[in-house]
Structure formats: structure tokens, C-alpha cells
N, CA, C and O atoms as CSV, one atom per row, in Angstrom:
chain,resi,resn,atom,element,x,y,z
A,1,MET,N,N,98.006,100.413,116.446
A,1,MET,CA,C,99.213,99.955,117.184
A,1,MET,C,C,99.029,98.583,117.505
A,1,MET,O,O,100.021,97.959,117.881
A,2,ARG,N,N,97.981,98.029,117.427
A,2,ARG,CA,C,97.680,96.725,117.853
A,2,ARG,C,C,98.284,95.712,116.884
A,2,ARG,O,O,98.629,94.608,117.305
A,3,GLY,N,N,98.413,96.022,115.705
A,3,GLY,CA,C,99.208,95.166,114.805
A,3,GLY,C,C,100.612,94.975,115.156
A,3,GLY,O,O,101.154,93.888,114.956
A,4,SER,N,N,101.277,96.032,115.703
A,4,SER,CA,C,102.748,96.190,115.839
A,4,SER,C,C,102.974,95.332,117.101
A,4,SER,O,O,104.047,94.749,117.253
A,5,GLU,N,N,101.866,95.237,118.114
A,5,GLU,CA,C,102.128,94.546,119.339
A,5,GLU,C,C,102.010,92.861,118.981
A,5,GLU,O,O,102.672,92.032,119.606
A,6,ASP,N,N,101.177,92.542,118.014
A,6,ASP,CA,C,100.855,91.278,117.546
A,6,ASP,C,C,102.189,90.852,116.739
A,6,ASP,O,O,102.518,89.667,116.777
A,7,ALA,N,N,102.855,91.645,116.115
A,7,ALA,CA,C,103.974,91.288,115.455
A,7,ALA,C,C,105.150,91.169,116.381
A,7,ALA,O,O,106.068,90.402,116.090
A,8,ASP,N,N,105.170,91.826,117.389
A,8,ASP,CA,C,106.368,91.765,118.379
A,8,ASP,C,C,106.028,90.353,119.162
A,8,ASP,O,O,106.959,89.639,119.534
A,9,ALA,N,N,104.932,90.055,119.349
A,9,ALA,CA,C,104.686,88.883,120.193
A,9,ALA,C,C,105.052,87.600,119.285
A,9,ALA,O,O,105.555,86.604,119.805
A,10,ARG,N,N,104.749,87.676,117.766
A,10,ARG,CA,C,105.009,86.484,117.006
A,10,ARG,C,C,106.640,86.449,117.020
A,10,ARG,O,O,107.250,85.386,117.132
A,11,ASP,N,N,107.234,87.609,116.905
A,11,ASP,CA,C,108.632,87.540,116.619
A,11,ASP,C,C,109.287,86.826,117.842
A,11,ASP,O,O,110.096,85.926,117.622
A,12,GLY,N,N,108.969,87.192,119.151
A,12,GLY,CA,C,109.576,86.632,120.272
A,12,GLY,C,C,109.625,85.138,120.156
A,12,GLY,O,O,110.614,84.490,120.497
A,13,MET,N,N,108.521,84.605,119.661
A,13,MET,CA,C,108.602,83.064,119.670
A,13,MET,C,C,109.612,82.583,118.716
A,13,MET,O,O,109.692,81.357,118.653
A,14,TRP,N,N,110.407,83.261,117.955
A,14,TRP,CA,C,111.393,82.731,117.071
A,14,TRP,C,C,112.797,83.088,117.613
A,14,TRP,O,O,113.758,82.791,116.902
A,15,LEU,N,N,112.993,83.645,118.702
A,15,LEU,CA,C,114.178,84.176,119.409
A,15,LEU,C,C,114.262,83.434,120.687
A,15,LEU,O,O,113.263,83.148,121.346
A,16,ASP,N,N,115.490,83.124,121.027
A,16,ASP,CA,C,116.013,82.713,122.214
A,16,ASP,C,C,117.182,83.510,122.700
A,16,ASP,O,O,118.145,83.772,121.978
A,17,ASP,N,N,117.092,83.803,123.670
A,17,ASP,CA,C,118.234,84.672,124.433
A,17,ASP,C,C,119.715,83.922,124.305
A,17,ASP,O,O,120.688,84.554,123.894
A,18,GLU,N,N,119.781,82.908,124.583
A,18,GLU,CA,C,121.004,82.043,124.517
A,18,GLU,C,C,121.403,81.358,123.362
A,18,GLU,O,O,122.585,81.185,123.063
A,19,ALA,N,N,120.153,80.843,122.506
A,19,ALA,CA,C,120.501,80.153,121.405
A,19,ALA,C,C,120.500,80.961,120.243
A,19,ALA,O,O,121.132,80.568,119.263
A,20,GLY,N,N,119.847,82.096,120.206
A,20,GLY,CA,C,119.561,83.067,119.195
A,20,GLY,C,C,118.280,82.580,118.202
A,20,GLY,O,O,117.209,82.179,118.657
A,21,ARG,N,N,118.529,82.669,117.042
A,21,ARG,CA,C,117.371,82.483,115.900
A,21,ARG,C,C,117.154,80.976,115.978
A,21,ARG,O,O,118.054,80.150,115.828
A,22,LEU,N,N,115.781,80.674,116.244
A,22,LEU,CA,C,115.536,79.225,116.252
A,22,LEU,C,C,114.907,78.664,114.910
A,22,LEU,O,O,114.453,77.520,114.902
A,23,VAL,N,N,114.880,79.327,113.962
A,23,VAL,CA,C,114.447,79.065,112.587
A,23,VAL,C,C,115.494,79.228,111.599
A,23,VAL,O,O,116.025,80.323,111.415
A,24,ARG,N,N,115.857,78.045,110.870
A,24,ARG,CA,C,116.793,77.838,109.914
A,24,ARG,C,C,116.334,78.655,108.583
A,24,ARG,O,O,115.145,78.677,108.265
A,25,PRO,N,N,117.156,79.210,107.954
A,25,PRO,CA,C,117.261,80.129,106.568
A,25,PRO,C,C,116.281,79.532,105.558
A,25,PRO,O,O,115.523,80.235,104.890
A,26,TYR,N,N,116.341,78.037,105.471
A,26,TYR,CA,C,115.438,77.474,104.361
A,26,TYR,C,C,114.115,77.441,104.833
A,26,TYR,O,O,113.259,77.623,103.967
A,27,THR,N,N,113.687,77.235,106.102
A,27,THR,CA,C,112.495,77.116,106.741
A,27,THR,C,C,111.919,78.582,106.426
A,27,THR,O,O,110.829,78.577,105.855
A,28,VAL,N,N,112.399,79.652,106.668
A,28,VAL,CA,C,111.906,81.091,106.522
A,28,VAL,C,C,111.496,81.183,105.034
A,28,VAL,O,O,110.451,81.775,104.763
A,29,SER,N,N,112.200,80.671,104.111
A,29,SER,CA,C,111.807,80.944,102.785
A,29,SER,C,C,110.932,79.688,102.145
A,29,SER,O,O,110.677,79.618,100.943
A,30,GLY,N,N,110.543,78.782,103.051
A,30,GLY,CA,C,109.555,77.723,102.773
A,30,GLY,C,C,110.318,76.818,101.858
A,30,GLY,O,O,109.680,76.230,100.984
A,31,GLY,N,N,111.727,76.620,101.967
A,31,GLY,CA,C,112.416,75.817,101.199
A,31,GLY,C,C,112.739,76.249,99.829
A,31,GLY,O,O,113.286,75.525,98.997
A,32,ARG,N,N,112.385,77.426,99.647
A,32,ARG,CA,C,112.820,78.062,98.238
A,32,ARG,C,C,114.315,78.626,98.345
A,32,ARG,O,O,114.760,79.146,99.368
A,33,THR,N,N,114.952,78.472,97.287
A,33,THR,CA,C,116.401,79.071,97.227
A,33,THR,C,C,116.313,80.026,95.896
A,33,THR,O,O,117.307,80.680,95.580
A,34,ARG,N,N,115.373,80.082,95.291
A,34,ARG,CA,C,115.422,80.934,94.183
A,34,ARG,C,C,114.157,81.971,94.084
A,34,ARG,O,O,112.977,81.626,94.017
A,35,PRO,N,N,114.607,83.194,94.089
A,35,PRO,CA,C,113.504,84.098,94.121
A,35,PRO,C,C,112.667,84.163,92.606
A,35,PRO,O,O,113.268,83.914,91.561
A,36,SER,N,N,111.327,84.498,92.626
A,36,SER,CA,C,110.645,84.699,91.573
A,36,SER,C,C,111.029,85.744,90.641
A,36,SER,O,O,110.493,85.818,89.535
A,37,ALA,N,N,111.963,86.588,91.040
A,37,ALA,CA,C,112.460,87.719,90.151
A,37,ALA,C,C,113.810,88.043,90.402
A,37,ALA,O,O,114.236,87.770,91.524
A,38,HIS,N,N,114.596,88.587,89.559
A,38,HIS,CA,C,115.874,88.886,89.711
A,38,HIS,C,C,116.321,90.100,90.497
A,38,HIS,O,O,115.940,91.203,90.103
A,39,PHE,N,N,117.035,90.016,91.494
A,39,PHE,CA,C,117.539,91.119,92.364
A,39,PHE,C,C,118.989,91.038,92.461
A,39,PHE,O,O,119.536,90.051,92.953
A,40,ASP,N,N,119.667,92.095,91.984
A,40,ASP,CA,C,121.037,92.321,92.227
A,40,ASP,C,C,121.254,92.867,93.854
A,40,ASP,O,O,120.374,93.526,94.407
A,41,LEU,N,N,122.454,92.527,94.493
A,41,LEU,CA,C,122.630,92.930,95.835
A,41,LEU,C,C,122.454,94.459,96.037
A,41,LEU,O,O,122.067,94.856,97.136
A,42,LEU,N,N,122.698,95.276,95.107
A,42,LEU,CA,C,122.490,96.646,95.005
A,42,LEU,C,C,121.162,97.060,94.665
A,42,LEU,O,O,120.960,98.274,94.625
A,43,THR,N,N,120.154,96.222,94.393
A,43,THR,CA,C,118.813,96.721,93.968
A,43,THR,C,C,118.161,97.274,95.146
A,43,THR,O,O,118.095,96.626,96.191
A,44,LEU,N,N,117.601,98.626,95.004
A,44,LEU,CA,C,116.938,99.255,96.158
A,44,LEU,C,C,115.444,98.996,96.315
A,44,LEU,O,O,114.612,99.161,95.423
A,45,VAL,N,N,115.235,98.627,97.387
A,45,VAL,CA,C,113.846,98.137,97.756
A,45,VAL,C,C,112.953,99.151,98.824
A,45,VAL,O,O,113.363,99.431,99.950
A,46,MET,N,N,111.768,99.601,98.303
A,46,MET,CA,C,111.018,100.510,99.147
A,46,MET,C,C,109.665,99.845,99.451
A,46,MET,O,O,109.105,99.164,98.592
A,47,ALA,N,N,109.163,100.032,100.619
A,47,ALA,CA,C,107.833,99.665,100.799
A,47,ALA,C,C,106.760,100.612,100.177
A,47,ALA,O,O,107.013,101.794,99.945
A,48,THR,N,N,105.572,100.049,99.924
A,48,THR,CA,C,104.634,100.791,99.019
A,48,THR,C,C,103.543,101.227,100.106
A,48,THR,O,O,102.614,101.931,99.710
A,49,GLY,N,N,103.594,100.879,101.357
A,49,GLY,CA,C,102.689,101.221,102.341
A,49,GLY,C,C,101.604,100.395,102.342
A,49,GLY,O,O,100.772,100.674,103.206
A,50,SER,N,N,101.333,99.373,101.573
A,50,SER,CA,C,100.417,98.319,101.463
A,50,SER,C,C,100.861,97.081,101.969
A,50,SER,O,O,101.902,96.587,101.535
A,51,ARG,N,N,100.131,96.476,102.910
A,51,ARG,CA,C,100.514,95.257,103.545
A,51,ARG,C,C,100.006,94.094,102.789
A,51,ARG,O,O,99.019,94.190,102.061
A,52,PRO,N,N,100.726,92.901,102.965
A,52,PRO,CA,C,100.175,91.672,102.261
A,52,PRO,C,C,98.571,91.468,103.035
A,52,PRO,O,O,98.304,91.986,104.119
A,53,LYS,N,N,97.750,90.746,102.363
A,53,LYS,CA,C,96.488,90.414,102.881
A,53,LYS,C,C,96.514,89.231,103.907
A,53,LYS,O,O,95.637,89.043,104.750
A,54,ILE,N,N,97.691,88.412,103.721
A,54,ILE,CA,C,97.982,87.328,104.565
A,54,ILE,C,C,99.315,87.594,105.232
A,54,ILE,O,O,100.220,88.277,104.754
A,55,TYR,N,N,99.322,86.920,106.485
A,55,TYR,CA,C,100.663,86.945,107.172
A,55,TYR,C,C,101.678,86.100,106.682
A,55,TYR,O,O,101.628,84.871,106.735
A,56,LEU,N,N,102.794,86.905,106.102
A,56,LEU,CA,C,103.978,85.970,105.530
A,56,LEU,C,C,104.940,85.371,106.531
A,56,LEU,O,O,105.527,84.305,106.345
A,57,GLY,N,N,105.061,86.138,107.615
A,57,GLY,CA,C,106.183,85.617,108.592
A,57,GLY,C,C,106.944,86.953,109.197
A,57,GLY,O,O,106.920,88.047,108.633
A,58,PRO,N,N,107.607,86.686,110.410
A,58,PRO,CA,C,108.541,87.909,110.907
A,58,PRO,C,C,109.470,88.447,110.108
A,58,PRO,O,O,109.739,89.642,110.231
A,59,ASP,N,N,110.095,87.673,109.183
A,59,ASP,CA,C,111.131,88.249,108.344
A,59,ASP,C,C,110.575,89.196,107.444
A,59,ASP,O,O,111.172,90.258,107.273
A,60,HIS,N,N,109.496,88.955,106.835
A,60,HIS,CA,C,108.730,89.740,105.869
A,60,HIS,C,C,108.335,91.046,106.470
A,60,HIS,O,O,108.377,92.086,105.814
A,61,ASP,N,N,107.937,90.996,107.756
A,61,ASP,CA,C,107.348,92.159,108.279
A,61,ASP,C,C,108.554,93.021,108.675
A,61,ASP,O,O,108.497,94.241,108.514
A,62,GLN,N,N,109.758,92.367,109.244
A,62,GLN,CA,C,110.923,93.164,109.296
A,62,GLN,C,C,111.636,93.813,108.033
A,62,GLN,O,O,112.396,94.753,108.266
A,63,ILE,N,N,111.480,93.442,106.846
A,63,ILE,CA,C,111.900,93.883,105.797
A,63,ILE,C,C,110.866,95.106,105.300
A,63,ILE,O,O,111.249,96.040,104.594
A,64,LEU,N,N,109.777,94.978,105.684
A,64,LEU,CA,C,108.742,95.947,105.356
A,64,LEU,C,C,108.956,97.131,106.176
A,64,LEU,O,O,108.785,98.243,105.677
A,65,ASP,N,N,109.347,96.980,107.503
A,65,ASP,CA,C,109.503,98.039,108.519
A,65,ASP,C,C,110.939,98.800,108.044
A,65,ASP,O,O,111.017,100.023,107.937
A,66,LEU,N,N,112.074,97.865,107.774
A,66,LEU,CA,C,113.118,98.517,107.277
A,66,LEU,C,C,113.173,99.350,106.148
A,66,LEU,O,O,113.964,100.293,106.129
A,67,CYS,N,N,112.431,99.114,105.215
A,67,CYS,CA,C,112.480,99.913,104.088
A,67,CYS,C,C,111.142,100.767,103.671
A,67,CYS,O,O,110.712,101.063,102.556
A,68,HIS,N,N,110.610,101.070,105.081
A,68,HIS,CA,C,109.316,101.855,104.886
A,68,HIS,C,C,109.708,103.235,104.649
A,68,HIS,O,O,109.228,103.812,103.673
A,69,ALA,N,N,110.569,103.873,105.466
A,69,ALA,CA,C,110.909,105.271,105.205
A,69,ALA,C,C,111.799,105.649,103.864
A,69,ALA,O,O,111.574,106.644,103.175
A,70,ASN,N,N,112.774,104.756,103.626
A,70,ASN,CA,C,113.774,104.925,102.769
A,70,ASN,C,C,114.198,103.724,102.013
A,70,ASN,O,O,114.267,102.624,102.561
A,71,PRO,N,N,114.526,103.944,100.571
A,71,PRO,CA,C,114.945,102.650,99.930
A,71,PRO,C,C,116.272,102.092,100.660
A,71,PRO,O,O,117.174,102.778,101.141
A,72,VAL,N,N,116.185,100.771,100.632
A,72,VAL,CA,C,117.201,100.042,101.343
A,72,VAL,C,C,117.833,99.059,100.143
A,72,VAL,O,O,117.105,98.706,99.215
A,73,SER,N,N,118.911,98.736,100.201
A,73,SER,CA,C,119.599,97.798,99.175
A,73,SER,C,C,119.417,96.472,99.698
A,73,SER,O,O,119.474,96.314,100.918
A,74,VAL,N,N,119.197,95.462,98.905
A,74,VAL,CA,C,119.071,94.071,99.217
A,74,VAL,C,C,120.228,93.750,100.056
A,74,VAL,O,O,119.885,93.158,101.080
A,75,ALA,N,N,121.365,93.930,99.963
A,75,ALA,CA,C,122.629,93.642,100.715
A,75,ALA,C,C,122.343,94.116,102.248
A,75,ALA,O,O,122.619,93.412,103.219
A,76,GLU,N,N,121.738,95.435,102.330
A,76,GLU,CA,C,121.481,95.926,103.766
A,76,GLU,C,C,120.449,95.185,104.265
A,76,GLU,O,O,120.526,94.793,105.430
A,77,LEU,N,N,119.540,94.934,103.625
A,77,LEU,CA,C,118.490,94.118,104.198
A,77,LEU,C,C,118.631,92.926,104.803
A,77,LEU,O,O,118.140,92.555,105.869
A,78,ALA,N,N,119.482,92.226,103.897
A,78,ALA,CA,C,119.941,90.717,104.443
A,78,ALA,C,C,120.984,90.970,105.762
A,78,ALA,O,O,120.953,90.220,106.737
A,79,ALA,N,N,121.758,91.932,105.681
A,79,ALA,CA,C,122.471,92.084,106.914
A,79,ALA,C,C,121.661,92.518,108.232
A,79,ALA,O,O,121.964,92.107,109.352
A,80,HIS,N,N,120.720,93.295,108.001
A,80,HIS,CA,C,119.762,93.732,109.154
A,80,HIS,C,C,118.927,92.465,109.644
A,80,HIS,O,O,118.777,92.228,110.843
A,81,ILE,N,N,118.433,91.727,108.706
A,81,ILE,CA,C,117.560,90.604,109.143
A,81,ILE,C,C,118.234,89.384,109.462
A,81,ILE,O,O,117.608,88.441,109.946
A,82,GLY,N,N,119.563,89.322,109.212
A,82,GLY,CA,C,120.404,88.262,109.551
A,82,GLY,C,C,120.377,86.914,108.776
A,82,GLY,O,O,120.759,85.840,109.242
A,83,GLN,N,N,119.877,87.114,107.537
A,83,GLN,CA,C,119.769,86.042,106.599
A,83,GLN,C,C,120.553,86.004,105.534
A,83,GLN,O,O,120.993,87.116,105.242
A,84,PRO,N,N,120.971,84.939,104.685
A,84,PRO,CA,C,121.736,84.966,103.713
A,84,PRO,C,C,121.103,85.865,102.659
A,84,PRO,O,O,119.880,85.992,102.726
A,85,ALA,N,N,121.732,86.480,101.738
A,85,ALA,CA,C,121.256,87.280,100.500
A,85,ALA,C,C,120.305,86.569,99.786
A,85,ALA,O,O,119.238,87.144,99.572
A,86,VAL,N,N,120.486,85.277,99.311
A,86,VAL,CA,C,119.558,84.446,98.573
A,86,VAL,C,C,118.187,84.250,99.339
A,86,VAL,O,O,117.156,84.320,98.671
A,87,ILE,N,N,118.117,84.028,100.590
A,87,ILE,CA,C,116.959,83.970,101.411
A,87,ILE,C,C,116.161,85.451,101.233
A,87,ILE,O,O,114.996,85.545,100.847
A,88,THR,N,N,116.894,86.408,101.538
A,88,THR,CA,C,116.472,87.676,101.563
A,88,THR,C,C,115.749,88.004,100.138
A,88,THR,O,O,114.591,88.422,100.111
A,89,LYS,N,N,116.498,87.790,98.984
A,89,LYS,CA,C,115.862,87.761,97.794
A,89,LYS,C,C,114.551,87.225,97.502
A,89,LYS,O,O,113.653,87.832,96.918
A,90,VAL,N,N,114.499,85.902,98.004
A,90,VAL,CA,C,113.153,85.099,97.974
A,90,VAL,C,C,111.937,85.909,98.818
A,90,VAL,O,O,110.808,86.019,98.340
A,91,LEU,N,N,112.284,86.424,100.043
A,91,LEU,CA,C,111.326,87.081,100.849
A,91,LEU,C,C,111.053,88.251,100.105
A,91,LEU,O,O,109.874,88.523,99.879
A,92,ILE,N,N,112.027,89.045,99.657
A,92,ILE,CA,C,111.673,90.379,98.792
A,92,ILE,C,C,110.653,90.021,97.562
A,92,ILE,O,O,109.709,90.782,97.352
A,93,SER,N,N,110.843,88.902,96.782
A,93,SER,CA,C,110.094,88.614,95.758
A,93,SER,C,C,108.674,88.214,96.135
A,93,SER,O,O,107.782,88.430,95.315
A,94,ASP,N,N,108.387,87.650,97.302
A,94,ASP,CA,C,107.198,87.298,98.059
A,94,ASP,C,C,106.536,88.604,98.245
A,94,ASP,O,O,105.371,88.696,97.856
A,95,LEU,N,N,107.132,89.667,98.806
A,95,LEU,CA,C,106.639,90.815,99.180
A,95,LEU,C,C,106.148,91.612,97.848
A,95,LEU,O,O,105.102,92.256,97.768
A,96,ALA,N,N,107.045,91.451,96.895
A,96,ALA,CA,C,106.664,92.294,95.443
A,96,ALA,C,C,105.603,91.746,94.853
A,96,ALA,O,O,104.825,92.491,94.258
A,97,GLU,N,N,105.344,90.215,94.906
A,97,GLU,CA,C,104.415,89.810,94.335
A,97,GLU,C,C,102.870,90.285,95.096
A,97,GLU,O,O,101.809,90.388,94.481
A,98,HIS,N,N,103.031,90.493,96.325
A,98,HIS,CA,C,101.813,90.854,97.057
A,98,HIS,C,C,101.703,92.375,97.102
A,98,HIS,O,O,100.937,92.882,97.922
A,99,LYS,N,N,102.541,93.260,96.134
A,99,LYS,CA,C,102.623,94.576,95.871
A,99,LYS,C,C,102.764,95.230,97.112
A,99,LYS,O,O,102.202,96.313,97.276
A,100,ALA,N,N,103.453,94.709,98.026
A,100,ALA,CA,C,103.876,95.519,99.356
A,100,ALA,C,C,105.275,96.403,99.376
A,100,ALA,O,O,105.589,97.259,100.204
A,101,LEU,N,N,106.048,95.934,98.186
A,101,LEU,CA,C,107.152,96.828,97.947
A,101,LEU,C,C,107.390,96.823,96.481
A,101,LEU,O,O,106.885,96.016,95.701
A,102,ILE,N,N,108.272,97.873,96.141
A,102,ILE,CA,C,108.692,97.987,94.648
A,102,ILE,C,C,110.095,97.910,94.914
A,102,ILE,O,O,110.598,98.054,96.028
A,103,THR,N,N,110.764,97.657,93.749
A,103,THR,CA,C,112.367,97.540,93.601
A,103,THR,C,C,112.896,98.426,92.475
A,103,THR,O,O,112.121,98.770,91.582
A,104,ARG,N,N,114.108,98.795,92.470
A,104,ARG,CA,C,114.462,99.506,91.284
A,104,ARG,C,C,116.046,99.106,91.190
A,104,ARG,O,O,116.795,99.282,92.151
A,105,ALA,N,N,116.436,98.617,90.095
A,105,ALA,CA,C,117.875,98.278,89.947
A,105,ALA,C,C,118.794,99.462,90.047
A,105,ALA,O,O,118.385,100.597,89.803
A,106,PRO,N,N,120.175,99.178,90.445
A,106,PRO,CA,C,120.916,100.137,90.550
A,106,PRO,C,C,121.428,100.730,89.153
A,106,PRO,O,O,121.620,100.062,88.136
A,107,HIS,N,N,121.619,102.155,89.299
A,107,HIS,CA,C,122.051,102.816,88.075
A,107,HIS,C,C,123.465,102.733,87.920
A,107,HIS,O,O,124.192,102.848,88.907
A,108,ALA,N,N,123.970,102.528,86.673
A,108,ALA,CA,C,125.386,102.316,86.248
A,108,ALA,C,C,126.016,103.679,86.451
A,108,ALA,O,O,125.364,104.628,86.017
A,109,ILE,N,N,127.224,103.946,87.064
A,109,ILE,CA,C,127.673,105.173,87.078
A,109,ILE,C,C,129.337,104.955,86.566
A,109,ILE,O,O,130.105,104.094,86.997
A,110,GLU,N,N,129.576,105.791,85.731
A,110,GLU,CA,C,130.931,105.622,84.970
A,110,GLU,C,C,131.801,106.368,86.003
A,110,GLU,O,O,131.473,107.441,86.508
A,111,ALA,N,N,132.873,105.741,86.256
A,111,ALA,CA,C,133.812,106.472,87.269
A,111,ALA,C,C,134.827,107.427,86.417
A,111,ALA,O,O,135.442,107.130,85.393
A,112,ALA,N,N,134.825,108.551,87.072
A,112,ALA,CA,C,135.604,109.682,86.417
A,112,ALA,C,C,137.026,109.398,86.645
A,112,ALA,O,O,137.775,109.802,85.755
A,113,ILE,N,N,137.587,108.771,87.679
A,113,ILE,CA,C,138.925,108.304,87.768
A,113,ILE,C,C,138.970,106.641,87.980
A,113,ILE,O,O,138.006,106.003,88.403
A,114,PRO,N,N,140.085,106.134,87.662
A,114,PRO,CA,C,140.240,104.827,87.798
A,114,PRO,C,C,140.120,104.193,89.375
A,114,PRO,O,O,140.706,104.784,90.282
A,115,THR,N,N,139.524,103.262,89.588
A,115,THR,CA,C,139.524,102.771,90.926
A,115,THR,C,C,140.614,101.761,91.195
A,115,THR,O,O,140.913,100.776,90.520
A,116,ASP,N,N,141.146,102.208,92.320
A,116,ASP,CA,C,142.197,101.423,92.912
A,116,ASP,C,C,141.872,100.044,93.473
A,116,ASP,O,O,141.018,99.907,94.348
A,117,ARG,N,N,142.679,98.845,92.875
A,117,ARG,CA,C,142.139,97.615,93.112
A,117,ARG,C,C,142.463,97.205,94.543
A,117,ARG,O,O,141.795,96.296,95.037
A,118,GLU,N,N,143.467,97.813,95.285
A,118,GLU,CA,C,143.489,97.722,96.652
A,118,GLU,C,C,142.321,98.118,97.466
A,118,GLU,O,O,141.917,97.389,98.373
A,119,THR,N,N,141.730,99.320,97.156
A,119,THR,CA,C,140.526,99.832,97.758
A,119,THR,C,C,139.325,98.847,97.578
A,119,THR,O,O,138.458,98.591,98.414
A,120,LEU,N,N,139.444,98.386,96.409
A,120,LEU,CA,C,138.094,97.526,96.045
A,120,LEU,C,C,138.296,96.281,96.914
A,120,LEU,O,O,137.342,95.936,97.611
A,121,GLU,N,N,139.526,95.503,96.959
A,121,GLU,CA,C,139.572,94.459,97.667
A,121,GLU,C,C,139.386,94.681,99.124
A,121,GLU,O,O,138.984,93.740,99.809
A,122,ALA,N,N,139.652,95.894,99.691
A,122,ALA,CA,C,139.400,95.985,101.058
A,122,ALA,C,C,137.752,96.045,101.296
A,122,ALA,O,O,137.178,95.457,102.212
A,123,VAL,N,N,137.121,96.854,100.310
A,123,VAL,CA,C,135.663,96.884,100.524
A,123,VAL,C,C,135.071,95.372,100.478
A,123,VAL,O,O,134.255,94.921,101.282
A,124,LEU,N,N,135.579,94.756,99.503
A,124,LEU,CA,C,135.032,93.234,99.410
A,124,LEU,C,C,135.420,92.514,100.640
A,124,LEU,O,O,134.533,91.778,101.073
A,125,ARG,N,N,136.556,92.541,101.332
A,125,ARG,CA,C,136.906,91.914,102.595
A,125,ARG,C,C,135.766,92.390,103.580
A,125,ARG,O,O,135.004,91.597,104.133
A,126,GLY,N,N,135.728,93.596,103.725
A,126,GLY,CA,C,134.492,94.114,104.607
A,126,GLY,C,C,133.217,93.604,104.471
A,126,GLY,O,O,132.511,93.242,105.413
A,127,LEU,N,N,132.877,93.569,103.138
A,127,LEU,CA,C,131.426,93.069,103.010
A,127,LEU,C,C,131.242,91.633,103.353
A,127,LEU,O,O,130.215,91.203,103.879
A,128,ARG,N,N,132.418,90.807,102.993
A,128,ARG,CA,C,132.279,89.262,103.281
A,128,ARG,C,C,132.275,89.100,104.727
A,128,ARG,O,O,131.640,88.133,105.149
A,129,LYS,N,N,132.917,89.932,105.657
A,129,LYS,CA,C,132.745,89.903,107.077
A,129,LYS,C,C,131.334,90.240,107.595
A,129,LYS,O,O,130.903,89.691,108.609
A,130,ARG,N,N,130.688,91.051,106.970
A,130,ARG,CA,C,129.293,91.560,107.220
A,130,ARG,C,C,128.332,90.545,106.836
A,130,ARG,O,O,127.451,90.269,107.650
A,131,LEU,N,N,128.366,89.967,105.755
A,131,LEU,CA,C,127.515,88.884,105.155
A,131,LEU,C,C,127.886,87.648,105.334
A,131,LEU,O,O,127.219,86.728,104.860
């Protein structure tokens, strides 16, 4: 349980009750804007149970915690950690290189019925508000 307490203490130094997050997204990713592997927003991410041998940062830990029990999409992870999708993809690629998680591309599903354009636009508007 000690590791969890250490992570909570480290996370606390990056947050301020009034100002919110104190670290800019490009700092979280070390200035990188391109992941080392391709991930779609619907790519599913699952923790392997193995932790990186070095400490990568609080956002990396948060991603591992979020996808520990069940696969989570890249878009969901970005929303949960409060980072842009491109930064989240960089963090995921870091963890994948350390074999701390695995990813699976989404399967294409052929629609049995045509999709209503109005419904798709409503979904898109909702996603844009969240991300």
C-alpha cells in the first residue's frame, strides 16, 4: 500500500484547489506531440499488471489505474485524466514501451441499418464538449 501513498503525495504537488492543474500538457509529455505508435481514439487500452521500472509521472500512474480492471478507450482515458487526446496517446505509448499496458485496435462493425446523420452529429457535438 506504500506505493499508493507515495503516488498520492506526488499527485498532490501538481494540483492546486483554486488554480487547478499546475502542469501544462506539453510538459506532461516532455514536449512530445507524437506518440511512438499509432492509436485511434477508439483503441482499447488494458494494463498488464507490470509497472515501469522507473517513475514516469502522475498521469502515467493514473492511466494505469484507470485501465487496470477493464479495457478503456483512448478517448475515455483522455477525458478522465484531463489531457488532450494527442498527449494521452504519447503517455500511452510510453507505457506500452515499458510493457505496462497493451492496446487493441477497434473492430470494424458493419451496421445492419443505416445511421441517421442527425444522430451522428449529436454524438459528435457531445464528444466535442467532453474533450
